[in-house]
Amino acid sequence: MHSLLARQLRQGFGSLDAAPERLRPFLELVDRAYREADEDRRMLERSLDLSSQELLAANAELAALLAGFPDLVLRLDYEGRILDFEGGTEGRMALQSDDLVGRRVSELPLGELAEKVAVATRKVQGGERLVTFEYARAEEAEGRHFEARVAPLCEGEVLVVVRDISERIESQAEIERHLSLLRSTLDSTADGILAVDRAGRIVVFNRRFVQLWRVPPEVLRPRDDRRALEYVAAELQEPQAFLRKVDEIYAHPEAESRDLLRFKDGRVFERYSLPQWLDGRPVGRVWSFRDVTVQKRVEEQLLFAAVHDQLTGLHNRPLFVDRLELAVRRIKRHPERAFAVLFVDLDRFKVVNDSLGHAVGDELLVAVGQRLRTCVRPEDTVARMGGDEFTILLEEIGGAEDAALVAGRIHDCLRQPFSLRGFEVFTTASIGIALSALHYGSPDEVLRDADIAMYQAKARGKARHEVFHAGMHDSAVALLELENDLRRAADLGELRLHYQPIVALGDGRLVGFEALLRWEHPRRGLVYPEHFMTLAEETGLILPVGWWALEEACRRMADWQQRFDPQRRLSISVNLSQRQFAEAGLAAQLGGLLEEIRLPARCLALEITEGAVMKESEAASERLDRLRDLGVRLHVDDFGTGYSSLSYLHRFPIHALKIDHSFVGRIGAGGENLEVVRTITRLAQDLDLEVVAEGIETAAQRALLGELGCQYGQGYHFSEPADARGALIMIAAGRAWPPPSPEAPLPPQLAP
Ligand code: C2E
Ligand code: MG
Ligand code: MG
């Protein structure tokens, strides 16, 4: 029985058993109720006991947690008095003191915190659940930054959590510094850069990218790589190939690639693409583009220049030799694939160059090059070897006839005059042909023979072609011999002068002679200038040879004058080649000679061609002035055959024009040249110049020239160039026409 019930029964009935029997069931119910109440109470007590223990434990846990917290947690009343605090393990809060509790925040060295907490507290009082703010403590050397959160606790209290965010701020600033560096690097590079992530989104691009690709902002704005790619592809020469290549690269995220993009407008970009790595994995791709248009153009130009002639755009010598080498090798395996080399050299190119200037000369070369191209098939090689020399390689030809056919075509093609800078320029070419049938071993051999054949064509009158044959070697060798012989000719006394009389057309009076050079060769006999003059000029031998002629002619005339022409009416004309004229010491040397032999300078006429006068006209005019100062006369030889502008006639101290015999020869027949001669004589009269007509062969020509106002003349009609003895007979007779009898015995004092 429950002890309480037992006690109550004892008090009420005296003993336990005294209670009436009928109460028993009731008492049992009460007993159970007591027991249950006991049980309930025990349970309640135990649970109360338990929850307070848990509360303690939880409290302890919370305290420990807060103590280990980097943030400082403060419990404050509305006045800012610290009721409690925890945490702040960072230590940087500078709050070591244990007696914080009870002090006001404003008393502590916490910078702006107190002020801002006060404001936040008021807001919390006003009902805000959370107020956050940042503040800095500038008084610390490094300037630290904090973040504070203020929240209501219970009535009259707030909780403040202060966190040191200096590091976060610092690393944020660091990131921003990096980003700005990256951006300025991106913007300062000459390359256009586009970075794309693996999902095909544009991550970043620089200004240069936009400039280079000329992409409108709306294309880039959606940051969709595909869209940008398609836009730029449309600008390229091969958009499909470009897009295919891009897909291929995207399919291999680890691949690097580089290639060239060619734009429709001619620009060329170099494209470089490499993966963007993060932790060893490709996370995207960086595309960089560089405008290499100029570089490519220069590269292409260099490449072009390596195998082309700069002036004409034709192929150059190295390339020609390469191709010829292939042809030489091929024919050894395939004898049926015959080839020919044509060596083309312009006739009289020097005249054009010297009289019309290098600019016109250059234009002529360009124009000739173009015409040559039209004379051959596209697969044939046309090259310029230098100067006015061109070579043509004809491949797969039938034989000599084919090569000759092309040569004929070239002659035809050059026959049309070239119109250059207002001048009508005529040119012809001498062509040498070498055929593969001669079993050549090297390109040099082919070129050598074509060259020899070309010389042969020149020697046979120019404006023609010759096919090389073995016999030509001999004449080439002969030419070499001639050169060696000429070197010694002056020393060996093999040079001679012949004298052609110059007469006054009116009365046939003898006025002088033109001295003309002859070479008495021990084996060849008398050799005329046309056979050795070119050689002499090419080798420079003209300088000693020409000086010999000048000195000899002057001495002879001085001698004749002293003996037979006391009034010194006769004069001597001597031809002066361009190279002699260009010699710096000429005037001085000549002055010395004239003084020594006492020949009045006015009795010497120097015949100079237009080309010589026109060449480097500044220097030419100076040289002419010096010669004029000596007092010698200056005659323009072969007048009318150059391409002179005639303006030099005003500028230079010239005394006479010699009309070339090509004009004189045809004034009689058909009269085609009559106008030319008339114009020249009128011009001469206007300029107060004398006129000498060359190559008068008939009485009719003489008469006509006289009528046209030409004062002087020379030619076979009067006399062929004669040796010194023949000249003396004319001097003695005082006339060249009618010819004095050569048999007439000379008076003894007239012996040459
Ligand atoms: P050039 O000065 O024009 O001389 C005139 C040429 O015409 C001479 O030829 C002469 O013999 C020739 N000739 C004269 N009359 C007639 C004629 O009626 N009909 C024809 N068809 N021809 C005629 P050559 O002597 O053979 O001289 C040729 C050229 O050689 C000269 O042309 C001259 O440029 C040059 N030359 C001659 N001697 C010398 C020299 O001593 N020094 C230099 N530098 N050149 C010379
Ligand atoms: Mg002459
Ligand atoms: Mg002449």
CSV table of C-alpha atoms in Angstrom, one decimal, residues 367-526:
chain,number,residue,atom,x,y,z
A,367,ALA,CA,57.7,47.0,-123.0
A,368,VAL,CA,60.0,44.7,-124.9
A,369,GLY,CA,59.6,42.1,-122.1
A,370,GLN,CA,55.9,42.3,-122.5
A,371,ARG,CA,56.0,41.8,-126.2
A,372,LEU,CA,58.4,38.9,-125.9
A,373,ARG,CA,55.9,37.1,-123.6
A,374,THR,CA,53.3,37.4,-126.3
A,375,CYS,CA,55.6,35.7,-128.8
A,376,VAL,CA,55.8,32.4,-126.8
A,377,ARG,CA,53.6,29.8,-125.2
A,378,PRO,CA,52.8,30.2,-121.5
A,379,GLU,CA,54.9,27.3,-120.6
A,380,ASP,CA,58.0,28.8,-122.1
A,381,THR,CA,60.4,30.8,-119.9
A,382,VAL,CA,61.2,34.4,-120.7
A,383,ALA,CA,63.9,35.9,-118.6
A,384,ARG,CA,65.9,39.1,-118.5
A,385,MET,CA,69.6,38.3,-118.0
A,386,GLY,CA,70.5,42.0,-117.4
A,387,GLY,CA,70.9,45.1,-119.5
A,388,ASP,CA,69.2,44.7,-122.8
A,389,GLU,CA,69.7,40.9,-122.9
A,390,PHE,CA,66.7,38.6,-122.8
A,391,THR,CA,66.7,34.8,-123.0
A,392,ILE,CA,63.9,32.5,-123.9
A,393,LEU,CA,63.6,28.8,-123.2
A,394,LEU,CA,61.4,27.0,-125.6
A,395,GLU,CA,60.5,23.6,-124.4
A,396,GLU,CA,59.2,20.6,-126.3
A,397,ILE,CA,59.8,21.9,-129.7
A,398,GLY,CA,59.9,20.0,-133.0
A,399,GLY,CA,63.3,21.4,-134.1
A,400,ALA,CA,65.2,24.3,-135.5
A,401,GLU,CA,62.3,25.5,-137.6
A,402,ASP,CA,60.1,26.0,-134.5
A,403,ALA,CA,62.8,28.1,-132.9
A,404,ALA,CA,63.3,30.1,-136.1
A,405,LEU,CA,59.6,30.7,-136.2
A,406,VAL,CA,59.5,32.2,-132.8
A,407,ALA,CA,62.5,34.4,-133.7
A,408,GLY,CA,60.7,35.6,-136.7
A,409,ARG,CA,57.6,36.3,-134.6
A,410,ILE,CA,59.8,38.4,-132.2
A,411,HIS,CA,61.2,40.5,-135.1
A,412,ASP,CA,57.7,41.1,-136.4
A,413,CYS,CA,56.5,41.9,-132.9
A,414,LEU,CA,59.3,44.5,-132.3
A,415,ARG,CA,58.7,46.2,-135.6
A,416,GLN,CA,55.8,48.3,-134.3
A,417,PRO,CA,57.3,51.4,-132.7
A,418,PHE,CA,57.0,51.8,-128.9
A,419,SER,CA,55.4,54.9,-127.7
A,420,LEU,CA,57.2,55.9,-124.5
A,421,ARG,CA,56.8,59.2,-122.7
A,422,GLY,CA,55.8,61.0,-125.9
A,423,PHE,CA,58.6,59.5,-128.0
A,424,GLU,CA,58.2,57.0,-130.8
A,425,VAL,CA,61.0,54.5,-130.2
A,426,PHE,CA,62.1,52.0,-132.7
A,427,THR,CA,64.1,49.0,-131.8
A,428,THR,CA,65.2,45.7,-133.4
A,429,ALA,CA,66.8,42.7,-131.8
A,430,SER,CA,69.6,40.3,-132.7
A,431,ILE,CA,68.8,36.8,-131.7
A,432,GLY,CA,71.1,33.8,-131.2
A,433,ILE,CA,69.6,30.3,-131.1
A,434,ALA,CA,71.1,27.2,-129.5
A,435,LEU,CA,69.4,23.9,-130.0
A,436,SER,CA,69.3,20.9,-127.6
A,437,ALA,CA,70.4,18.7,-130.5
A,438,LEU,CA,74.0,19.6,-129.7
A,439,HIS,CA,73.9,17.4,-126.5
A,440,TYR,CA,74.8,20.0,-124.0
A,441,GLY,CA,76.1,19.0,-120.6
A,442,SER,CA,75.3,22.2,-118.7
A,443,PRO,CA,73.1,25.3,-118.9
A,444,ASP,CA,76.3,27.5,-119.2
A,445,GLU,CA,77.3,25.7,-122.4
A,446,VAL,CA,73.8,26.4,-124.0
A,447,LEU,CA,73.9,30.0,-123.0
A,448,ARG,CA,77.4,30.5,-124.2
A,449,ASP,CA,76.5,29.2,-127.7
A,450,ALA,CA,73.3,31.1,-127.9
A,451,ASP,CA,75.3,34.2,-127.0
A,452,ILE,CA,77.9,33.5,-129.7
A,453,ALA,CA,75.1,33.0,-132.2
A,454,MET,CA,73.6,36.3,-131.1
A,455,TYR,CA,77.0,38.1,-131.7
A,456,GLN,CA,77.0,36.5,-135.1
A,457,ALA,CA,73.6,37.9,-135.8
A,458,LYS,CA,74.9,41.4,-134.8
A,459,ALA,CA,77.9,41.0,-137.0
A,460,ARG,CA,75.8,40.1,-139.9
A,461,GLY,CA,73.9,43.3,-139.8
A,462,LYS,CA,71.7,43.1,-136.7
A,463,ALA,CA,67.8,42.8,-136.6
A,464,ARG,CA,68.2,39.1,-137.5
A,465,HIS,CA,68.7,35.7,-136.0
A,466,GLU,CA,71.3,33.0,-136.3
A,467,VAL,CA,71.3,29.4,-135.2
A,468,PHE,CA,74.4,28.3,-133.5
A,469,HIS,CA,76.7,25.8,-135.3
A,470,ALA,CA,80.1,24.5,-134.5
A,471,GLY,CA,81.8,26.9,-137.0
A,472,MET,CA,80.7,29.8,-134.9
A,473,HIS,CA,83.0,28.8,-132.1
A,474,ASP,CA,85.8,29.6,-134.5
A,475,SER,CA,84.6,33.1,-135.2
A,476,ALA,CA,84.2,33.6,-131.4
A,477,VAL,CA,87.7,32.5,-131.0
A,478,ALA,CA,88.7,34.8,-133.9
A,479,LEU,CA,87.1,37.7,-132.1
A,480,LEU,CA,89.2,37.0,-129.0
A,481,GLU,CA,92.3,36.9,-131.2
A,482,LEU,CA,91.3,40.2,-132.7
A,483,GLU,CA,91.1,41.7,-129.3
A,484,ASN,CA,94.6,40.5,-128.4
A,485,ASP,CA,95.9,41.8,-131.7
A,486,LEU,CA,94.2,45.2,-131.2
A,487,ARG,CA,95.9,45.5,-127.9
A,488,ARG,CA,99.2,45.5,-129.6
A,489,ALA,CA,98.2,47.3,-132.8
A,490,ALA,CA,99.2,50.8,-131.7
A,491,ASP,CA,102.6,49.7,-130.3
A,492,LEU,CA,103.3,47.7,-133.5
A,493,GLY,CA,102.5,50.7,-135.7
A,494,GLU,CA,99.6,49.0,-137.4
A,495,LEU,CA,97.1,51.8,-137.1
A,496,ARG,CA,96.6,54.2,-140.0
A,497,LEU,CA,94.5,57.2,-140.7
A,498,HIS,CA,92.7,57.9,-143.9
A,499,TYR,CA,91.4,61.4,-144.7
A,500,GLN,CA,88.2,62.1,-146.3
A,501,PRO,CA,87.9,65.7,-147.8
A,502,ILE,CA,85.2,68.0,-146.6
A,503,VAL,CA,84.2,70.5,-149.3
A,504,ALA,CA,82.2,73.7,-149.6
A,505,LEU,CA,79.1,72.5,-151.6
A,506,GLY,CA,78.8,75.8,-153.4
A,507,ASP,CA,82.2,75.9,-155.1
A,508,GLY,CA,83.8,72.6,-154.3
A,509,ARG,CA,86.6,74.3,-152.3
A,510,LEU,CA,88.5,72.0,-150.0
A,511,VAL,CA,87.9,73.1,-146.3
A,512,GLY,CA,89.4,70.2,-144.4
A,513,PHE,CA,89.4,66.5,-143.8
A,514,GLU,CA,87.8,64.0,-141.5
A,515,ALA,CA,90.4,61.6,-140.1
A,516,LEU,CA,89.2,58.0,-140.2
A,517,LEU,CA,90.9,55.1,-138.5
A,518,ARG,CA,92.2,52.0,-140.3
A,519,TRP,CA,94.0,49.1,-139.0
A,520,GLU,CA,96.6,47.4,-141.1
A,521,HIS,CA,96.4,43.9,-139.8
A,522,PRO,CA,99.4,41.7,-140.7
A,523,ARG,CA,97.1,38.8,-141.8
A,524,ARG,CA,93.7,40.3,-142.4
A,525,GLY,CA,94.9,43.3,-144.4
A,526,LEU,CA,93.2,46.7,-144.0
